[in-house]
Structures are given as C-alpha cells and as structure tokens.
Coordinates of C-alpha atoms and ligand atoms in Angstrom, one line a residue:
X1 CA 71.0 89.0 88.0
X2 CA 68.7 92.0 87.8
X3 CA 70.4 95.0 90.0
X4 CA 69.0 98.6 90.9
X5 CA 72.1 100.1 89.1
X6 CA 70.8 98.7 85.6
X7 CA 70.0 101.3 83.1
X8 CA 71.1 103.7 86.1
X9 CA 74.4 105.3 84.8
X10 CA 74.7 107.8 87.4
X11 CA 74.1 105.5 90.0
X12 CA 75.9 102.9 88.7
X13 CA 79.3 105.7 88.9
X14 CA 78.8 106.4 92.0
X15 CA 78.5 103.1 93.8
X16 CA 81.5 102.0 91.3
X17 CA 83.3 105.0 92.8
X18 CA 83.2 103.3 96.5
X19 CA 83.7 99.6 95.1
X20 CA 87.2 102.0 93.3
X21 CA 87.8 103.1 96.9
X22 CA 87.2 100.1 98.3
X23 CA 89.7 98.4 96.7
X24 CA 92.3 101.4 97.7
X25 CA 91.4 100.8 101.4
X26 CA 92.2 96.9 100.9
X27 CA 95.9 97.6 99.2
X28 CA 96.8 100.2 101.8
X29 CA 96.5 97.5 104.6
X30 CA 93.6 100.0 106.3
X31 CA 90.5 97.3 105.8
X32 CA 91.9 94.4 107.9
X33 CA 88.7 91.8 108.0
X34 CA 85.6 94.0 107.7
X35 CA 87.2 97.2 109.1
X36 CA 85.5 100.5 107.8
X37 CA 83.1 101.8 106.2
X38 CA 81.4 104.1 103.6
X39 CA 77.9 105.8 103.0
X40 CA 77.0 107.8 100.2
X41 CA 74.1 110.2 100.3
X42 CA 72.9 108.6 96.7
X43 CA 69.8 110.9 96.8
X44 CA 70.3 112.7 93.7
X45 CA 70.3 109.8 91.3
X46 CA 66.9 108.2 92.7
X47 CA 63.9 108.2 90.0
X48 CA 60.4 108.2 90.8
X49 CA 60.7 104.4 89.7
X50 CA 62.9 103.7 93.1
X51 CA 61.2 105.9 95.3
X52 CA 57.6 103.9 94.4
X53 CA 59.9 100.7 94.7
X54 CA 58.6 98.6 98.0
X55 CA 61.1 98.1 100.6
X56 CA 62.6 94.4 100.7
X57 CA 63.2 94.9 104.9
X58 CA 61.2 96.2 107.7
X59 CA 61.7 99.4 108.6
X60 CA 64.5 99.4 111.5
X61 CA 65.1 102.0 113.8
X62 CA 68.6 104.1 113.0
X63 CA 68.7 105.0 117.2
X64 CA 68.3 108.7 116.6
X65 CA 65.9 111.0 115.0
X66 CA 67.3 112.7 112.1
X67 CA 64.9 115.8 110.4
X68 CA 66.8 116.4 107.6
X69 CA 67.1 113.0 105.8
X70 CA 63.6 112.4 105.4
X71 CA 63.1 110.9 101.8
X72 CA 67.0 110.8 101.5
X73 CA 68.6 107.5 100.4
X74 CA 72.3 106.2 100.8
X75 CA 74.5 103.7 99.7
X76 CA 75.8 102.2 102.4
X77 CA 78.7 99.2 103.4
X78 CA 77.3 95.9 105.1
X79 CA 77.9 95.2 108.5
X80 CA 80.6 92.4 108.9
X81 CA 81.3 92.8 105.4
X82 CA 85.3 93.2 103.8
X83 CA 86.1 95.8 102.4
X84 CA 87.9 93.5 99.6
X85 CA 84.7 91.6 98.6
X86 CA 83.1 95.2 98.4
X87 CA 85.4 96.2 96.0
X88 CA 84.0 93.5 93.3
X89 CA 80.9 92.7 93.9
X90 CA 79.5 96.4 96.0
X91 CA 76.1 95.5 95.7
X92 CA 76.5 92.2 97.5
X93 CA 78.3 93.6 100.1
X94 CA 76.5 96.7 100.9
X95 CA 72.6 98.1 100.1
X96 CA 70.7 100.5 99.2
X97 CA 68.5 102.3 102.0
X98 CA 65.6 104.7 102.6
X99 CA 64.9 106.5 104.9
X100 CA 61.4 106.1 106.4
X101 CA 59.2 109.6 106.8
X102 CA 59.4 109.3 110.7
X103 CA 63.1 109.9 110.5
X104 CA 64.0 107.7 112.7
X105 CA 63.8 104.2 110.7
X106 CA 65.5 103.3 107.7
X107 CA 64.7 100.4 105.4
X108 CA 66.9 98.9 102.7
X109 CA 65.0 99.0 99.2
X110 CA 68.2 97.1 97.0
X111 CA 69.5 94.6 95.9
X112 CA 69.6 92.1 98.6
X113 CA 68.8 92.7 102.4
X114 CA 72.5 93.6 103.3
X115 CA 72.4 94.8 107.0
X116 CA 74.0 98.5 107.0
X117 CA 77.2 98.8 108.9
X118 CA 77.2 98.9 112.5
X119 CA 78.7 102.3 112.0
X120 CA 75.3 103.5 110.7
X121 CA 74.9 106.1 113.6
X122 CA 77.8 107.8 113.4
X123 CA 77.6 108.3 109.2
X124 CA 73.7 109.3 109.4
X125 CA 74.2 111.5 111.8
X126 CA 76.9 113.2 109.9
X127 CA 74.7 113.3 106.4
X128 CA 72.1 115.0 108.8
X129 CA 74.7 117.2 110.1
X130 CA 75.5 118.4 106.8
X131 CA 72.9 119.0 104.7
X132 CA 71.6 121.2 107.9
X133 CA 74.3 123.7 107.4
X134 CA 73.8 123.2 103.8
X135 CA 76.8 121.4 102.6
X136 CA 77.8 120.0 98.8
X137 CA 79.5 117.1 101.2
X138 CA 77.7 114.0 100.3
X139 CA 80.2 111.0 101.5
X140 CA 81.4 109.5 104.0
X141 CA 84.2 107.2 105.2
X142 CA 85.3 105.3 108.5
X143 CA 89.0 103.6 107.8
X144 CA 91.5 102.4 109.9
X145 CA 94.9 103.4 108.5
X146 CA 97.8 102.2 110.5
X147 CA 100.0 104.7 111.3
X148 CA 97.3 108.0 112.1
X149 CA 95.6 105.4 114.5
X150 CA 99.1 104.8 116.1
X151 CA 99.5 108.4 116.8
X152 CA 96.5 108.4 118.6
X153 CA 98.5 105.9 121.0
X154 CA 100.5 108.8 122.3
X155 CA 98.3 111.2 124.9
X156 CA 100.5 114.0 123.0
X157 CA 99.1 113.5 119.5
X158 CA 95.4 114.0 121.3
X159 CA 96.0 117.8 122.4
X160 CA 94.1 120.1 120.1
X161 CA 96.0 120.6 116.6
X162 CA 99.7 119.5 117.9
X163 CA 99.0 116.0 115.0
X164 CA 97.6 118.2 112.8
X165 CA 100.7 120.8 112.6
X166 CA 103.0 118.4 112.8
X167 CA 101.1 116.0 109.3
X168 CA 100.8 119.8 107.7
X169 CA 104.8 120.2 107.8
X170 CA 106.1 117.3 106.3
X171 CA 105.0 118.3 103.2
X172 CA 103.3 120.9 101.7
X173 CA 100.4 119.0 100.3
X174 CA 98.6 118.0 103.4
X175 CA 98.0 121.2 104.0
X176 CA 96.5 122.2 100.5
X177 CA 94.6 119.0 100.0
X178 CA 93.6 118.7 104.2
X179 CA 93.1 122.8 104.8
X180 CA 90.9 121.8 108.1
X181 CA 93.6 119.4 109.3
X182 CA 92.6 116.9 111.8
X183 CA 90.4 116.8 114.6
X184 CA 90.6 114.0 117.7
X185 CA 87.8 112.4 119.4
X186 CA 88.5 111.0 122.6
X187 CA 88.5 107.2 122.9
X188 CA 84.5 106.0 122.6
X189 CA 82.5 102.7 122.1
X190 CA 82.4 101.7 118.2
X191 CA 78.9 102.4 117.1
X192 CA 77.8 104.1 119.9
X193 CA 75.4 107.0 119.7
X194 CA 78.3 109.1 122.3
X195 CA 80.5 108.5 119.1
X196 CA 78.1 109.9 116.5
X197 CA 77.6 112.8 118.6
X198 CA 81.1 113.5 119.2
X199 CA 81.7 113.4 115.5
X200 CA 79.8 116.0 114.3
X201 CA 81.1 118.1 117.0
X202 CA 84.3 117.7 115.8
X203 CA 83.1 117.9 112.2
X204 CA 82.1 121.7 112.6
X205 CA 86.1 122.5 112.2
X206 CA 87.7 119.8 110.4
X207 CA 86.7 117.3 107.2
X208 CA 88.5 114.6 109.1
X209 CA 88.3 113.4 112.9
X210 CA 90.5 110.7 114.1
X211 CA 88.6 108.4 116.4
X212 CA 91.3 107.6 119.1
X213 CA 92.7 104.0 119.1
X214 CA 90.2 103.0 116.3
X215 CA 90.5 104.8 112.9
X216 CA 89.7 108.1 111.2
X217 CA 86.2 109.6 109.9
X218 CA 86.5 111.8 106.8
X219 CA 83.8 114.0 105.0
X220 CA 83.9 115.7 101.6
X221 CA 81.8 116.3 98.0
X222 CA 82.3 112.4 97.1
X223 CA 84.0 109.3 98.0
X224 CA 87.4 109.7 96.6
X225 CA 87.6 113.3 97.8
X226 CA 87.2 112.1 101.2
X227 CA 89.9 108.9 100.9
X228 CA 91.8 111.3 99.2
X229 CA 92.2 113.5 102.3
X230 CA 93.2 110.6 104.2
X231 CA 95.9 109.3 102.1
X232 CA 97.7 112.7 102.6
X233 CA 97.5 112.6 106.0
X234 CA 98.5 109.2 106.2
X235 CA 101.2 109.6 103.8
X236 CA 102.9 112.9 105.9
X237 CA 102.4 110.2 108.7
X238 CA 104.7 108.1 107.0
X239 CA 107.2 110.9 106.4
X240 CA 107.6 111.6 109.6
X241 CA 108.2 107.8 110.8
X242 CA 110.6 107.5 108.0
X243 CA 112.8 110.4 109.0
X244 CA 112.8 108.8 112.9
X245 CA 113.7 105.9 111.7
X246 CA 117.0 107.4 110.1
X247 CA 117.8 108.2 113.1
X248 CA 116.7 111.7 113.3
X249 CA 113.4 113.7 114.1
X250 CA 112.3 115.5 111.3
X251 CA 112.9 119.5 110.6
X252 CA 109.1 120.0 109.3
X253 CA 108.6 123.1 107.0
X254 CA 108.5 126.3 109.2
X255 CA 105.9 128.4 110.7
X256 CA 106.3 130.7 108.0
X257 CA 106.5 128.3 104.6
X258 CA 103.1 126.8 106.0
X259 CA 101.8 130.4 106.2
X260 CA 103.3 130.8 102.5
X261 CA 100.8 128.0 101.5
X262 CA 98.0 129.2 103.3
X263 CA 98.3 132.5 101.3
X264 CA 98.8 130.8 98.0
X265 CA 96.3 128.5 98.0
X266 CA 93.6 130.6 99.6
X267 CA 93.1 128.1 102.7
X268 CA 90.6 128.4 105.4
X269 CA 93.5 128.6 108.3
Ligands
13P1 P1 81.1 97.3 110.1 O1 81.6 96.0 109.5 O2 79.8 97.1 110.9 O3 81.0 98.3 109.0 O4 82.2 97.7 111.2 C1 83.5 98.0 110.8 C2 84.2 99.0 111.7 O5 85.3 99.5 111.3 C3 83.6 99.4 112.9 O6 84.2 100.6 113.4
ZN2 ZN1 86.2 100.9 112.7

C-alpha cells in the first residue's frame, strides 16, 4: 500500500523512531491496552508535495487556540490504539495531522483517517508551549510506568521536589540524564483542557511531569530522548523498591555527591 513515508527517508526515521519506542513502552509493562501516547512535531520533514496534499478528514476542533502551530504538522498516536500494534504497523495506528490556519482545528492529511489520541490537548498545547520560548524540544510522550505512578499514591511523593531528590540519589545517572528532575501535577481529568494547562505550567521547570495517579508526561529534542528520561527515573524507582524490599530503606548518595555531579556535568540545578 502506498504510504506518505515512501520515498520520504527522514520521515520515514522519525516515525520508525516512535514505532522503536513503542515497542519499549510495550516490554516495560507501561502500555497496558492502549495506554499512552506520543506526538512528534514532524514539521521539518514536510515537502511542498504534503503541504499541497488535500486533507482526508474534516477539519476538527483541537479545544484550544494555539498561535504558534499554524502550518505545523505532527505525528501523532491513535486514540484507543495499543501501543504494541503501533510498534509494527505506526501508520495504522496513528496519523499524520495538520494544523488548519485558524489554529484552532487540526485535520489529518495520512495515511488513513486514524483519530489522534484523546490526549491531543495536553501534547498540542505543550508543542505550542515550546516552540513559543523557542525550544529544539520537538517530542512528546504520555506513559504509564508502574512504579513512578505508584509514588504518586503517597500524598508525600506530591510535595515539591521530595520524589525528585529521592530518584536523583539512587544513582548518579538520573540526575545527569534527568537534570530538571520531576515535576507533579495534581490529580486531573484525562484529556481535559485543566490537564493541558497544568502541564505546561509545570513544563517551565522540569522535562518531565508526573500526572498523579495516571502516568508521566516527558518532553525533549526527539522521541527516544524523552523515553529515555523516563526509563532513568523509573529505573532509580526501582532501586529504591528493591533496597525496601531487603528489608532496609535505602542510604541514597549524599547532599554533597549529588552536588559533585551537578558540578561535573554542568547541570541546570
Ligand atoms: P489514547 O488511547 O486516547 O491515546 O489514551 C491513552 C491514555 O493513556 C490516556 O491518558
Ligand atoms: Zn494515560
């Protein structure tokens, strides 16, 4: 069958890149059903050819008005699609959309009409957000990885920073590959426009938010950047349950090692 990403090798990477992380999501157990998301501001890679292409959807309304993604284009997941089933056949299982000069509409222009997620509020506002302040940040995922969301179970995970210090001294890593550490939003609707709003909020000091009781929302130059800063956080997560379940609560790296780190690798904080 004829696809968009023919003869398009730079397109054809980049939505191979979130089929890659796709997959990842799957294995880790973070994609139960059709949990998560991703959106990619594809933009770059569109020809004159695709932006004279007709649209194979009405335009539909995104529930905001965004200014700065006028002419911008995304790859984005299907709503009520699995994450599994994305990771072979991506074009199936997610689409291609424009956004319509008004702003405020979107229409999907490949390969079949695949509805955008129902997430679609929260990741355009975001893509607005940063190309406003002039970001190189161009994707954008929504997982649900098991043990960060069961942190967000315990009212003292949700004060300001206490997860984030706690994930940064596990192991040295998190806080090299996660230098903004991890913001919380408050417990809000799926979908909702409140969400969206709350997320860039948050966004202005960290690359990834956890949505309470629901799942994280991560930012960064591409798709495996932003899993990638994830998968630390998860995996200090997982430290830390290990050592309580030997029996013991763990020592963490001192106030003063993390400071080491921050020095050495030239982080933001
Ligand atoms: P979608 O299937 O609409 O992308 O929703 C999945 C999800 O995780 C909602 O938060
Ligand atoms: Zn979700």
């Amino acid at each position: 069958m004829k696809s968009i990403l023919d003869n398009r090798p730079g397109l054809a990477a980049e939505v191979g890149q979130v089929a890659e992380v796709a997959g990842y999501l799957w294995q880790k157990g973070w994609a139960e059903r059709n949990g998560g998301n991703i959106t990619v501001n594809i933009t770059e890679h569109i020809d004159d050819e695709i932006r004279q292409m007709p649209a194979i959807t009405e335009p539909r309304p995104i529930g905001a008005v965004l200014p700065n993604l006028k002419g911008c284009y995304f790859y984005c997941k299907g709503t009520n699609r699995r994450m599994r089933d994305l990771a072979r056949w991506p074009m199936d299982n997610g689409s291609i959309i424009r956004i319509t000069d008004d702003c405020a509409h979107y229409e999907i222009v490949a390969d079949k009409p695949v509805a955008p997620t129902s997430e679609l509020p929260s990741h355009l506002s975001v893509h607005n957000y940063l190309i406003g302040k002039g970001s190189p940040y161009k994707a954008s995922v929504h997982t649900h990885p098991i043990e960060l969301v069961a942190l967000t179970h315990s009212p003292k995970y949700l004060e300001k920073d206490v997860a984030t210090n706690l994930l940064w001294s596990m192991i040295p890593e998190t806080k090299a590959f996660c230098p903004r550490g991890l913001g919380i939003i408050p417990y809000k609707m799926p979908s909702s426009v409140d969400l969206a709003e709350a997320t860039i909020r948050e966004l202005d000091d960290y690359d990834v938010v956890m949505w309470e009781k629901h799942g994280v929302f991560a930012v960064d130059t591409d798709v495996m950047a932003a899993f990638d800063q994830i998968d630390v956080l998860n995996k200090s997560c997982l430290i830390y349950i290990a050592a309580r379940n030997m029996g013991f609560e763990p020592e963490g790296m001192t106030q003063e090692q993390m400071h080491e780190m921050t020095v050495a690798f030239n982080l933001p904080k």
